[in-house]
PDB file of C-alpha atoms and ligand atoms in Angstrom:
ATOM      1  CA  MET A   1     -17.448  -8.574  -4.262  1.00  0.00           C
ATOM      2  CA  PHE A   2     -17.537  -5.253  -5.214  1.00  0.00           C
ATOM      3  CA  HIS A   3     -15.119  -3.708  -7.803  1.00  0.00           C
ATOM      4  CA  LEU A   4     -15.096   0.394  -8.417  1.00  0.00           C
ATOM      5  CA  LEU A   5     -14.136   0.228 -11.901  1.00  0.00           C
ATOM      6  CA  GLU A   6     -15.774   3.488 -13.068  1.00  0.00           C
ATOM      7  CA  ALA A   7     -18.936   5.966 -12.113  1.00  0.00           C
ATOM      8  CA  GLN A   8     -21.848   4.778 -13.956  1.00  0.00           C
ATOM      9  CA  GLN A   9     -21.833   1.723 -11.432  1.00  0.00           C
ATOM     10  CA  PHE A  10     -23.043   4.420  -8.363  1.00  0.00           C
ATOM     11  CA  THR A  11     -26.462   5.561  -7.274  1.00  0.00           C
ATOM     12  CA  LYS A  12     -27.006   9.069  -5.595  1.00  0.00           C
ATOM     13  CA  ARG A  13     -27.893   6.940  -2.365  1.00  0.00           C
ATOM     14  CA  ASN A  14     -24.387   4.839  -2.621  1.00  0.00           C
ATOM     15  CA  LEU A  15     -22.513   8.339  -2.858  1.00  0.00           C
ATOM     16  CA  ARG A  16     -24.636   9.733   0.067  1.00  0.00           C
ATOM     17  CA  GLU A  17     -23.968   6.794   1.722  1.00  0.00           C
ATOM     18  CA  LEU A  18     -19.731   7.040   0.381  1.00  0.00           C
ATOM     19  CA  PHE A  19     -20.385  10.893   1.543  1.00  0.00           C
ATOM     20  CA  ASP A  20     -21.302   9.963   4.635  1.00  0.00           C
ATOM     21  CA  LEU A  21     -18.468   7.597   6.156  1.00  0.00           C
ATOM     22  CA  SER A  22     -15.720   9.370   5.171  1.00  0.00           C
ATOM     23  CA  SER A  23     -17.241  12.529   7.080  1.00  0.00           C
ATOM     24  CA  ARG A  24     -17.454  10.061  10.281  1.00  0.00           C
ATOM     25  CA  LEU A  25     -13.957   8.328   9.262  1.00  0.00           C
ATOM     26  CA  GLU A  26     -12.607  12.125   9.434  1.00  0.00           C
ATOM     27  CA  THR A  27     -13.734  12.401  12.850  1.00  0.00           C
ATOM     28  CA  ILE A  28     -12.560   9.347  13.433  1.00  0.00           C
ATOM     29  CA  LEU A  29      -8.908  10.190  12.296  1.00  0.00           C
ATOM     30  CA  ALA A  30      -8.998  13.348  14.227  1.00  0.00           C
ATOM     31  CA  ARG A  31      -9.335  10.801  17.292  1.00  0.00           C
ATOM     32  CA  GLY A  32      -6.618   9.018  16.563  1.00  0.00           C
ATOM     33  CA  GLY A  33      -7.457   6.098  13.929  1.00  0.00           C
ATOM     34  CA  ASP A  34      -8.691   2.922  13.617  1.00  0.00           C
ATOM     35  CA  GLU A  35      -7.800  -0.408  13.309  1.00  0.00           C
ATOM     36  CA  CYS A  36     -10.807  -1.790  10.923  1.00  0.00           C
ATOM     37  CA  LEU A  37      -8.363  -3.339   8.174  1.00  0.00           C
ATOM     38  CA  LYS A  38      -5.987  -5.035   9.993  1.00  0.00           C
ATOM     39  CA  GLY A  39      -4.266  -8.347   8.585  1.00  0.00           C
ATOM     40  CA  LYS A  40      -5.581  -6.276   5.192  1.00  0.00           C
ATOM     41  CA  ILE A  41      -3.056  -6.053   2.689  1.00  0.00           C
ATOM     42  CA  LEU A  42      -3.571  -3.239  -0.520  1.00  0.00           C
ATOM     43  CA  THR A  43      -1.612  -3.909  -3.689  1.00  0.00           C
ATOM     44  CA  SER A  44      -0.514  -0.591  -5.680  1.00  0.00           C
ATOM     45  CA  LEU A  45      -0.374  -1.771  -8.989  1.00  0.00           C
ATOM     46  CA  TYR A  46       1.036   1.619 -11.061  1.00  0.00           C
ATOM     47  CA  PHE A  47       2.183   1.068 -14.421  1.00  0.00           C
ATOM     48  CA  THR A  48       1.871   5.232 -14.584  1.00  0.00           C
ATOM     49  CA  PRO A  49       2.616   7.409 -12.415  1.00  0.00           C
ATOM     50  CA  SER A  50       1.118   9.194  -9.505  1.00  0.00           C
ATOM     51  CA  LEU A  51       1.435  10.613  -6.120  1.00  0.00           C
ATOM     52  CA  ARG A  52      -1.641  11.948  -5.264  1.00  0.00           C
ATOM     53  CA  THR A  53      -3.679   8.913  -6.000  1.00  0.00           C
ATOM     54  CA  ARG A  54      -1.075   6.191  -4.893  1.00  0.00           C
ATOM     55  CA  PHE A  55       0.252   7.699  -1.214  1.00  0.00           C
ATOM     56  CA  SER A  56      -3.821   8.650  -0.302  1.00  0.00           C
ATOM     57  CA  PHE A  57      -5.191   5.237  -0.944  1.00  0.00           C
ATOM     58  CA  GLU A  58      -1.220   3.655   0.757  1.00  0.00           C
ATOM     59  CA  ALA A  59      -2.558   6.640   3.488  1.00  0.00           C
ATOM     60  CA  ALA A  60      -5.617   5.545   3.990  1.00  0.00           C
ATOM     61  CA  MET A  61      -4.483   2.019   4.130  1.00  0.00           C
ATOM     62  CA  LEU A  62      -1.698   2.489   6.621  1.00  0.00           C
ATOM     63  CA  ARG A  63      -4.680   4.705   8.788  1.00  0.00           C
ATOM     64  CA  LEU A  64      -7.093   1.990   9.108  1.00  0.00           C
ATOM     65  CA  GLY A  65      -4.379  -0.403  10.559  1.00  0.00           C
ATOM     66  CA  GLY A  66      -4.033  -1.903   7.047  1.00  0.00           C
ATOM     67  CA  SER A  67      -1.042  -3.360   5.391  1.00  0.00           C
ATOM     68  CA  ILE A  68       0.800  -1.981   1.709  1.00  0.00           C
ATOM     69  CA  LEU A  69       2.829  -3.786  -0.735  1.00  0.00           C
ATOM     70  CA  SER A  70       3.973  -1.175  -3.123  1.00  0.00           C
ATOM     71  CA  THR A  71       6.851  -0.633  -5.330  1.00  0.00           C
ATOM     72  CA  GLU A  72       9.124   2.311  -7.207  1.00  0.00           C
ATOM     73  CA  ALA A  73       7.171   0.836 -10.749  1.00  0.00           C
ATOM     74  CA  ALA A  74       9.198   0.342 -13.744  1.00  0.00           C
ATOM     75  CA  ASP A  75      11.739  -1.917 -12.657  1.00  0.00           C
ATOM     76  CA  ILE A  76       9.163  -3.979 -11.140  1.00  0.00           C
ATOM     77  CA  PHE A  77       6.905  -3.680 -14.513  1.00  0.00           C
ATOM     78  CA  SER A  78       9.343  -3.977 -17.459  1.00  0.00           C
ATOM     79  CA  SER A  79       9.024  -7.808 -17.621  1.00  0.00           C
ATOM     80  CA  GLU A  80       5.114  -7.823 -16.207  1.00  0.00           C
ATOM     81  CA  LEU A  81       4.726  -5.326 -19.416  1.00  0.00           C
ATOM     82  CA  LYS A  82       6.079  -7.491 -21.746  1.00  0.00           C
ATOM     83  CA  GLY A  83       3.608 -10.775 -20.071  1.00  0.00           C
ATOM     84  CA  ARG A  84       0.013 -11.319 -20.101  1.00  0.00           C
ATOM     85  CA  PHE A  85      -1.586  -8.468 -17.934  1.00  0.00           C
ATOM     86  CA  GLU A  86      -4.074 -11.091 -16.746  1.00  0.00           C
ATOM     87  CA  ASP A  87      -1.785 -13.305 -15.455  1.00  0.00           C
ATOM     88  CA  THR A  88      -0.053 -10.090 -13.440  1.00  0.00           C
ATOM     89  CA  ILE A  89      -3.229  -9.708 -11.866  1.00  0.00           C
ATOM     90  CA  GLN A  90      -4.245 -12.756 -11.270  1.00  0.00           C
ATOM     91  CA  VAL A  91      -0.353 -13.451  -9.439  1.00  0.00           C
ATOM     92  CA  VAL A  92      -1.143 -10.155  -7.475  1.00  0.00           C
ATOM     93  CA  SER A  93      -4.441 -10.675  -6.506  1.00  0.00           C
ATOM     94  CA  GLU A  94      -3.713 -13.784  -4.353  1.00  0.00           C
ATOM     95  CA  MET A  95      -1.061 -11.801  -2.712  1.00  0.00           C
ATOM     96  CA  SER A  96      -3.518  -9.076  -1.508  1.00  0.00           C
ATOM     97  CA  ASP A  97      -6.846  -8.124   0.264  1.00  0.00           C
ATOM     98  CA  VAL A  98      -7.660  -4.797  -2.692  1.00  0.00           C
ATOM     99  CA  ILE A  99      -5.832  -3.744  -5.702  1.00  0.00           C
ATOM    100  CA  VAL A 100      -5.943  -0.519  -6.674  1.00  0.00           C
ATOM    101  CA  LEU A 101      -4.103   0.092 -10.172  1.00  0.00           C
ATOM    102  CA  ARG A 102      -3.192   2.739 -12.380  1.00  0.00           C
ATOM    103  CA  HIS A 103      -2.636   1.465 -16.150  1.00  0.00           C
ATOM    104  CA  TYR A 104      -1.775   3.757 -19.127  1.00  0.00           C
ATOM    105  CA  GLU A 105      -4.712   2.130 -21.291  1.00  0.00           C
ATOM    106  CA  SER A 106      -8.784   2.210 -21.003  1.00  0.00           C
ATOM    107  CA  GLY A 107     -10.788  -0.569 -19.952  1.00  0.00           C
ATOM    108  CA  PHE A 108      -7.788  -2.237 -18.415  1.00  0.00           C
ATOM    109  CA  ALA A 109      -9.455  -1.329 -14.551  1.00  0.00           C
ATOM    110  CA  LYS A 110     -12.434  -3.873 -16.211  1.00  0.00           C
ATOM    111  CA  ARG A 111      -9.755  -6.649 -17.466  1.00  0.00           C
ATOM    112  CA  ALA A 112      -8.415  -6.441 -14.358  1.00  0.00           C
ATOM    113  CA  ALA A 113     -11.650  -6.546 -12.442  1.00  0.00           C
ATOM    114  CA  ALA A 114     -13.225  -9.821 -14.943  1.00  0.00           C
ATOM    115  CA  VAL A 115      -9.268 -11.791 -13.007  1.00  0.00           C
ATOM    116  CA  SER A 116      -8.609 -10.558  -9.561  1.00  0.00           C
ATOM    117  CA  CYS A 117      -9.919 -13.038  -6.989  1.00  0.00           C
ATOM    118  CA  VAL A 118      -9.567  -9.183  -4.564  1.00  0.00           C
ATOM    119  CA  PRO A 119     -11.727  -6.097  -5.542  1.00  0.00           C
ATOM    120  CA  ILE A 120      -9.599  -4.140  -7.654  1.00  0.00           C
ATOM    121  CA  ILE A 121      -9.726  -0.444  -7.616  1.00  0.00           C
ATOM    122  CA  ASN A 122      -9.962   1.872 -10.624  1.00  0.00           C
ATOM    123  CA  ALA A 123      -6.374   4.707  -9.817  1.00  0.00           C
ATOM    124  CA  GLY A 124      -7.214   5.889 -13.536  1.00  0.00           C
ATOM    125  CA  ASP A 125      -7.705   3.599 -16.722  1.00  0.00           C
ATOM    126  CA  GLY A 126      -5.534   5.817 -19.779  1.00  0.00           C
ATOM    127  CA  PRO A 127      -7.730   8.404 -20.782  1.00  0.00           C
ATOM    128  CA  ALA A 128     -10.994   6.639 -19.656  1.00  0.00           C
ATOM    129  CA  GLN A 129     -11.905   7.685 -16.110  1.00  0.00           C
ATOM    130  CA  HIS A 130     -10.273   8.679 -13.148  1.00  0.00           C
ATOM    131  CA  PRO A 131     -13.199   7.948 -10.667  1.00  0.00           C
ATOM    132  CA  THR A 132     -12.121   8.497  -6.583  1.00  0.00           C
ATOM    133  CA  GLN A 133     -10.579  11.783  -8.286  1.00  0.00           C
ATOM    134  CA  ALA A 134     -13.402  12.606  -9.291  1.00  0.00           C
ATOM    135  CA  LEU A 135     -15.783  11.244  -5.825  1.00  0.00           C
ATOM    136  CA  LEU A 136     -13.386  13.190  -3.941  1.00  0.00           C
ATOM    137  CA  ASP A 137     -14.202  16.143  -6.456  1.00  0.00           C
ATOM    138  CA  LEU A 138     -18.070  15.447  -6.015  1.00  0.00           C
ATOM    139  CA  TYR A 139     -17.314  14.829  -2.259  1.00  0.00           C
ATOM    140  CA  THR A 140     -16.399  18.688  -2.085  1.00  0.00           C
ATOM    141  CA  ILE A 141     -18.615  20.317  -3.820  1.00  0.00           C
ATOM    142  CA  ASP A 142     -21.419  18.177  -1.746  1.00  0.00           C
ATOM    143  CA  ARG A 143     -19.476  19.773   0.846  1.00  0.00           C
ATOM    144  CA  HIS A 144     -19.313  23.329   0.310  1.00  0.00           C
ATOM    145  CA  LEU A 145     -22.201  24.261  -1.192  1.00  0.00           C
ATOM    146  CA  GLY A 146     -24.344  21.707   1.700  1.00  0.00           C
ATOM    147  CA  GLY A 147     -25.209  19.576  -2.154  1.00  0.00           C
ATOM    148  CA  VAL A 148     -24.546  18.891  -5.397  1.00  0.00           C
ATOM    149  CA  ASP A 149     -28.481  19.003  -7.215  1.00  0.00           C
ATOM    150  CA  GLY A 150     -28.729  22.669  -8.997  1.00  0.00           C
ATOM    151  CA  CYS A 151     -25.009  23.659  -8.920  1.00  0.00           C
ATOM    152  CA  SER A 152     -23.392  25.908 -11.738  1.00  0.00           C
ATOM    153  CA  ILE A 153     -19.865  24.582 -12.688  1.00  0.00           C
ATOM    154  CA  ALA A 154     -17.654  25.907 -14.707  1.00  0.00           C
ATOM    155  CA  MET A 155     -14.805  23.375 -16.327  1.00  0.00           C
ATOM    156  CA  VAL A 156     -11.875  25.065 -17.690  1.00  0.00           C
ATOM    157  CA  GLY A 157      -8.459  23.653 -19.040  1.00  0.00           C
ATOM    158  CA  ASP A 158      -7.887  19.902 -20.833  1.00  0.00           C
ATOM    159  CA  LEU A 159     -11.258  18.522 -20.256  1.00  0.00           C
ATOM    160  CA  SER A 160     -10.132  15.620 -22.376  1.00  0.00           C
ATOM    161  CA  GLY A 161      -8.749  13.427 -19.515  1.00  0.00           C
ATOM    162  CA  ARG A 162     -10.280  10.817 -17.448  1.00  0.00           C
ATOM    163  CA  THR A 163     -11.098  13.247 -13.877  1.00  0.00           C
ATOM    164  CA  VAL A 164     -13.700  14.961 -16.216  1.00  0.00           C
ATOM    165  CA  ARG A 165     -15.414  12.538 -17.479  1.00  0.00           C
ATOM    166  CA  SER A 166     -15.074  10.482 -14.658  1.00  0.00           C
ATOM    167  CA  LEU A 167     -16.894  14.214 -12.559  1.00  0.00           C
ATOM    168  CA  CYS A 168     -19.151  14.967 -15.738  1.00  0.00           C
ATOM    169  CA  TYR A 169     -20.716  10.498 -15.293  1.00  0.00           C
ATOM    170  CA  PHE A 170     -21.433  11.548 -11.352  1.00  0.00           C
ATOM    171  CA  LEU A 171     -23.444  15.537 -11.969  1.00  0.00           C
ATOM    172  CA  ALA A 172     -25.318  13.885 -14.481  1.00  0.00           C
ATOM    173  CA  LYS A 173     -27.005  11.841 -11.383  1.00  0.00           C
ATOM    174  CA  PHE A 174     -27.755  15.478  -9.708  1.00  0.00           C
ATOM    175  CA  HIS A 175     -30.587  17.641 -10.480  1.00  0.00           C
ATOM    176  CA  GLY A 176     -30.392  21.105 -12.174  1.00  0.00           C
ATOM    177  CA  ILE A 177     -26.860  21.178 -13.108  1.00  0.00           C
ATOM    178  CA  SER A 178     -25.335  23.219 -15.217  1.00  0.00           C
ATOM    179  CA  ILE A 179     -21.592  23.018 -16.564  1.00  0.00           C
ATOM    180  CA  SER A 180     -19.955  25.215 -18.785  1.00  0.00           C
ATOM    181  CA  PHE A 181     -17.000  23.525 -20.996  1.00  0.00           C
ATOM    182  CA  ILE A 182     -14.431  25.971 -21.281  1.00  0.00           C
ATOM    183  CA  SER A 183     -11.101  24.884 -23.668  1.00  0.00           C
ATOM    184  CA  PRO A 184      -9.434  25.218 -26.242  1.00  0.00           C
ATOM    185  CA  ASP A 185     -10.074  22.648 -29.204  1.00  0.00           C
ATOM    186  CA  LEU A 186      -7.443  20.038 -29.008  1.00  0.00           C
ATOM    187  CA  THR A 187      -8.819  19.485 -25.470  1.00  0.00           C
ATOM    188  CA  GLU A 188     -12.535  19.644 -26.127  1.00  0.00           C
ATOM    189  CA  ILE A 189     -15.165  17.442 -24.461  1.00  0.00           C
ATOM    190  CA  LYS A 190     -15.266  14.297 -26.163  1.00  0.00           C
ATOM    191  CA  ASP A 191     -18.156  13.582 -27.939  1.00  0.00           C
ATOM    192  CA  ASP A 192     -19.585  10.594 -25.960  1.00  0.00           C
ATOM    193  CA  ILE A 193     -19.598  12.383 -22.657  1.00  0.00           C
ATOM    194  CA  LYS A 194     -22.158  15.138 -24.006  1.00  0.00           C
ATOM    195  CA  GLU A 195     -24.255  12.683 -25.633  1.00  0.00           C
ATOM    196  CA  TYR A 196     -24.170  11.102 -22.247  1.00  0.00           C
ATOM    197  CA  LEU A 197     -25.292  14.168 -20.257  1.00  0.00           C
ATOM    198  CA  GLN A 198     -28.011  15.230 -23.339  1.00  0.00           C
ATOM    199  CA  ARG A 199     -29.839  12.081 -22.562  1.00  0.00           C
ATOM    200  CA  HIS A 200     -29.473  12.964 -18.712  1.00  0.00           C
ATOM    201  CA  LYS A 201     -30.786  15.873 -19.145  1.00  0.00           C
ATOM    202  CA  VAL A 202     -28.263  17.836 -17.931  1.00  0.00           C
ATOM    203  CA  ARG A 203     -28.339  21.474 -19.692  1.00  0.00           C
ATOM    204  CA  PHE A 204     -24.224  22.502 -20.686  1.00  0.00           C
ATOM    205  CA  THR A 205     -21.959  25.204 -23.224  1.00  0.00           C
ATOM    206  CA  GLU A 206     -19.100  24.579 -24.970  1.00  0.00           C
ATOM    207  CA  ILE A 207     -17.105  27.803 -25.163  1.00  0.00           C
ATOM    208  CA  THR A 208     -13.789  27.765 -27.283  1.00  0.00           C
ATOM    209  CA  ASN A 209     -12.861  30.769 -27.164  1.00  0.00           C
ATOM    210  CA  PRO A 210     -12.802  32.932 -24.044  1.00  0.00           C
ATOM    211  CA  LYS A 211     -12.325  36.477 -23.932  1.00  0.00           C
ATOM    212  CA  ASP A 212     -11.304  38.410 -20.428  1.00  0.00           C
ATOM    213  CA  GLY A 213      -9.553  36.306 -18.836  1.00  0.00           C
ATOM    214  CA  LEU A 214     -12.347  34.378 -18.223  1.00  0.00           C
ATOM    215  CA  VAL A 215     -13.957  37.074 -16.181  1.00  0.00           C
ATOM    216  CA  ASP A 216     -18.064  36.217 -17.191  1.00  0.00           C
ATOM    217  CA  LEU A 217     -18.059  32.322 -17.648  1.00  0.00           C
ATOM    218  CA  VAL A 218     -16.974  32.786 -14.224  1.00  0.00           C
ATOM    219  CA  LYS A 219     -18.821  35.761 -12.540  1.00  0.00           C
ATOM    220  CA  GLU A 220     -22.235  33.483 -11.963  1.00  0.00           C
ATOM    221  CA  VAL A 221     -20.763  29.771 -11.480  1.00  0.00           C
ATOM    222  CA  ASP A 222     -20.695  27.830  -8.244  1.00  0.00           C
ATOM    223  CA  VAL A 223     -17.743  25.981  -9.064  1.00  0.00           C
ATOM    224  CA  VAL A 224     -15.032  26.452 -11.352  1.00  0.00           C
ATOM    225  CA  HIS A 225     -13.207  22.984 -11.442  1.00  0.00           C
ATOM    226  CA  ILE A 226     -10.222  23.524 -13.161  1.00  0.00           C
ATOM    227  CA  THR A 227      -7.191  21.254 -14.595  1.00  0.00           C
ATOM    228  CA  GLN A 228      -3.845  21.436 -15.941  1.00  0.00           C
ATOM    229  CA  LEU A 229      -3.390  22.127 -19.869  1.00  0.00           C
ATOM    230  CA  SER A 230      -0.733  19.732 -20.259  1.00  0.00           C
ATOM    231  CA  LYS A 231       2.569  21.026 -21.988  1.00  0.00           C
ATOM    232  CA  GLU A 232       2.685  17.630 -24.170  1.00  0.00           C
ATOM    233  CA  TYR A 233       0.173  19.199 -26.141  1.00  0.00           C
ATOM    234  CA  PHE A 234       2.332  21.537 -27.824  1.00  0.00           C
ATOM    235  CA  THR A 235       5.696  19.804 -27.976  1.00  0.00           C
ATOM    236  CA  ASP A 236       7.274  21.456 -30.897  1.00  0.00           C
ATOM    237  CA  HIS A 237       5.599  25.157 -29.873  1.00  0.00           C
ATOM    238  CA  LEU A 238       6.236  26.207 -26.523  1.00  0.00           C
ATOM    239  CA  GLU A 239       4.893  29.940 -28.010  1.00  0.00           C
ATOM    240  CA  ASP A 240       1.727  28.258 -28.867  1.00  0.00           C
ATOM    241  CA  TYR A 241       1.401  26.502 -24.979  1.00  0.00           C
ATOM    242  CA  LYS A 242       1.748  30.184 -23.873  1.00  0.00           C
ATOM    243  CA  LYS A 243      -0.706  32.051 -26.232  1.00  0.00           C
ATOM    244  CA  THR A 244      -3.167  29.197 -25.042  1.00  0.00           C
ATOM    245  CA  ILE A 245      -2.593  29.770 -21.338  1.00  0.00           C
ATOM    246  CA  ARG A 246      -3.578  32.787 -21.167  1.00  0.00           C
ATOM    247  CA  ASN A 247      -6.328  32.681 -22.800  1.00  0.00           C
ATOM    248  CA  TYR A 248      -7.609  29.284 -20.564  1.00  0.00           C
ATOM    249  CA  ALA A 249      -6.030  30.164 -17.181  1.00  0.00           C
ATOM    250  CA  LEU A 250      -7.827  31.815 -14.366  1.00  0.00           C
ATOM    251  CA  SER A 251      -7.076  35.401 -14.203  1.00  0.00           C
ATOM    252  CA  ALA A 252      -6.802  38.099 -10.579  1.00  0.00           C
ATOM    253  CA  LYS A 253      -9.283  40.336 -12.866  1.00  0.00           C
ATOM    254  CA  ALA A 254     -11.966  37.129 -12.643  1.00  0.00           C
ATOM    255  CA  LEU A 255     -10.835  35.523  -8.929  1.00  0.00           C
ATOM    256  CA  ARG A 256     -12.587  38.994  -8.016  1.00  0.00           C
ATOM    257  CA  ALA A 257     -15.222  38.519 -10.442  1.00  0.00           C
ATOM    258  CA  MET A 258     -16.411  35.441  -8.534  1.00  0.00           C
ATOM    259  CA  LYS A 259     -19.375  35.084  -6.535  1.00  0.00           C
ATOM    260  CA  ARG A 260     -18.506  35.632  -2.466  1.00  0.00           C
ATOM    261  CA  SER A 261     -20.159  31.599  -2.305  1.00  0.00           C
ATOM    262  CA  ALA A 262     -17.837  30.285  -5.024  1.00  0.00           C
ATOM    263  CA  VAL A 263     -14.937  27.429  -4.833  1.00  0.00           C
ATOM    264  CA  ILE A 264     -12.366  26.817  -7.062  1.00  0.00           C
ATOM    265  CA  MET A 265     -10.831  23.464  -7.048  1.00  0.00           C
ATOM    266  CA  HIS A 266      -7.443  21.864  -9.202  1.00  0.00           C
ATOM    267  CA  PRO A 267      -7.359  17.878  -8.772  1.00  0.00           C
ATOM    268  CA  LEU A 268      -4.072  18.816  -9.218  1.00  0.00           C
ATOM    269  CA  PRO A 269      -1.053  19.142 -10.293  1.00  0.00           C
ATOM    270  CA  ARG A 270      -0.870  22.078 -11.517  1.00  0.00           C
ATOM    271  CA  ALA A 271       1.574  24.254 -13.682  1.00  0.00           C
ATOM    272  CA  ASP A 272       0.609  28.571 -14.756  1.00  0.00           C
ATOM    273  CA  GLU A 273      -3.669  27.864 -14.963  1.00  0.00           C
ATOM    274  CA  LEU A 274      -4.190  29.932 -11.562  1.00  0.00           C
ATOM    275  CA  PRO A 275      -2.832  33.148 -10.728  1.00  0.00           C
ATOM    276  CA  ASP A 276      -0.944  33.974  -7.080  1.00  0.00           C
ATOM    277  CA  GLU A 277      -3.398  35.363  -5.702  1.00  0.00           C
ATOM    278  CA  SER A 278      -5.621  32.235  -5.424  1.00  0.00           C
ATOM    279  CA  ASP A 279      -3.587  30.236  -2.817  1.00  0.00           C
ATOM    280  CA  SER A 280      -4.329  33.473  -0.226  1.00  0.00           C
ATOM    281  CA  ASP A 281      -7.826  33.120  -1.505  1.00  0.00           C
ATOM    282  CA  PRO A 282     -11.179  31.618   0.938  1.00  0.00           C
ATOM    283  CA  ARG A 283     -12.841  30.378  -2.457  1.00  0.00           C
ATOM    284  CA  ALA A 284      -9.477  28.389  -3.555  1.00  0.00           C
ATOM    285  CA  ILE A 285     -10.106  25.049  -1.745  1.00  0.00           C
ATOM    286  CA  TYR A 286      -7.855  22.717  -3.663  1.00  0.00           C
ATOM    287  CA  PHE A 287      -5.921  21.853  -0.762  1.00  0.00           C
ATOM    288  CA  ARG A 288      -8.291  21.142   0.723  1.00  0.00           C
ATOM    289  CA  GLN A 289     -10.495  18.778  -2.046  1.00  0.00           C
ATOM    290  CA  ASN A 290      -6.951  17.318  -1.972  1.00  0.00           C
ATOM    291  CA  ARG A 291      -7.063  16.101   1.878  1.00  0.00           C
ATOM    292  CA  TYR A 292     -11.097  15.257   1.451  1.00  0.00           C
ATOM    293  CA  GLY A 293      -9.337  12.684  -0.825  1.00  0.00           C
ATOM    294  CA  LEU A 294      -7.678  10.294   2.423  1.00  0.00           C
ATOM    295  CA  TYR A 295     -10.990  10.436   3.742  1.00  0.00           C
ATOM    296  CA  VAL A 296     -12.985   9.677   1.154  1.00  0.00           C
ATOM    297  CA  ARG A 297     -10.172   7.144   0.024  1.00  0.00           C
ATOM    298  CA  MET A 298     -10.530   5.418   3.387  1.00  0.00           C
ATOM    299  CA  ALA A 299     -14.298   5.201   3.140  1.00  0.00           C
ATOM    300  CA  ILE A 300     -13.323   3.806  -0.250  1.00  0.00           C
ATOM    301  CA  LEU A 301     -10.890   0.940   1.105  1.00  0.00           C
ATOM    302  CA  CYS A 302     -13.966   0.561   4.643  1.00  0.00           C
ATOM    303  CA  THR A 303     -16.700  -0.274   1.234  1.00  0.00           C
ATOM    304  CA  VAL A 304     -14.851  -2.744  -0.853  1.00  0.00           C
ATOM    305  CA  LEU A 305     -13.420  -4.897   2.113  1.00  0.00           C
ATOM    306  CA  SER A 306     -16.797  -4.653   3.749  1.00  0.00           C
ATOM    307  CA  CYS A 307     -14.829  -3.132   6.952  1.00  0.00           C
ATOM    308  CA  TYR A 308     -16.045  -0.427   9.401  1.00  0.00           C
ATOM    309  CA  PRO A 309     -14.746   0.695  12.589  1.00  0.00           C
ATOM    310  CA  LYS A 310     -16.556  -0.646  15.194  1.00  0.00           C
ATOM    311  CA  PHE A 311     -17.729   3.122  16.757  1.00  0.00           C
ATOM    312  CA  LEU A 312     -18.460   5.095  13.952  1.00  0.00           C
TER     313      LEU A 312
HETATM  314  N1  LIG B   1      -5.540  14.448  -9.245  1.00  0.00           N
HETATM  315  C1  LIG B   1      -3.911  13.198  -9.571  1.00  0.00           C
HETATM  316  O1  LIG B   1      -5.004  12.046 -10.357  1.00  0.00           O
HETATM  317  O2  LIG B   1      -2.969  12.731  -9.413  1.00  0.00           O
HETATM  318  P1  LIG B   1      -1.646  11.595  -9.237  1.00  0.00           P
HETATM  319  O3  LIG B   1      -1.774  11.830 -10.480  1.00  0.00           O
HETATM  320  O4  LIG B   1      -0.452  11.588  -8.552  1.00  0.00           O
HETATM  321  O5  LIG B   1      -2.365  10.630  -8.768  1.00  0.00           O
END
């Protein structure tokens, strides 16, 4: 049984197979979808909110003929929170063929996998990992740059979060990667990720005091991957947030300075970190990135359930 729990479990070859399958499923979807998951049930088990991940997994299941068990969460889980997490997983796994789990604590996807009789897909476990978001990010890079090897990427914003962590684990599988981490101290990249990148010989630099709206930091890179600096970090100090976001948002000047071949990515939701001009810029591919999530998650479901369209 294949549980999708963390980025480290993939090989470069697995990634290529998954990305090829994602592209083929896009074509199948354009021709009306498929029924290869007919009779299968996906349970959405979200202990914290999600819009993009949850809906794209549910849409992926429905587009391939499957069914979903879903819930508005809080009311049902209030009783579950008092009970044993493992019991919840065992009960739900008896009713479904795959569980997509988001939990507010690190390590809970692995705990679920230890007792589940069906595949667990980690849709985000606390600050630890969000491997399926990072898979669609990587797919987007692969597709728009024609490959991941040799890519230079500026990661800007909240680098302590699970998406960036998973993406770093994936990037470490490729050759010639260089990363600039650009963030306030508050959300800097964690030491365990830096150690992992060093072990895998990935070049990286850290910048905590960017100047001039990021112009010099983004003008040479292939990818600007920007994440939201949550206002929650500045709860009692909204003025500090406003000052900080001025330094870590992509300015219109930086957008103009970027290479024509570069791309701007964002896992969404966004707040104030992109200039108004970026939405009409052909290099801004965050909505396409989000759409690719549907194809990648269709491919993930086919893979974990070992059910594929007949005419791939
Ligand atoms: N990008 C992402 O994970 O969004 P959700 O929290 O809405 O799933």
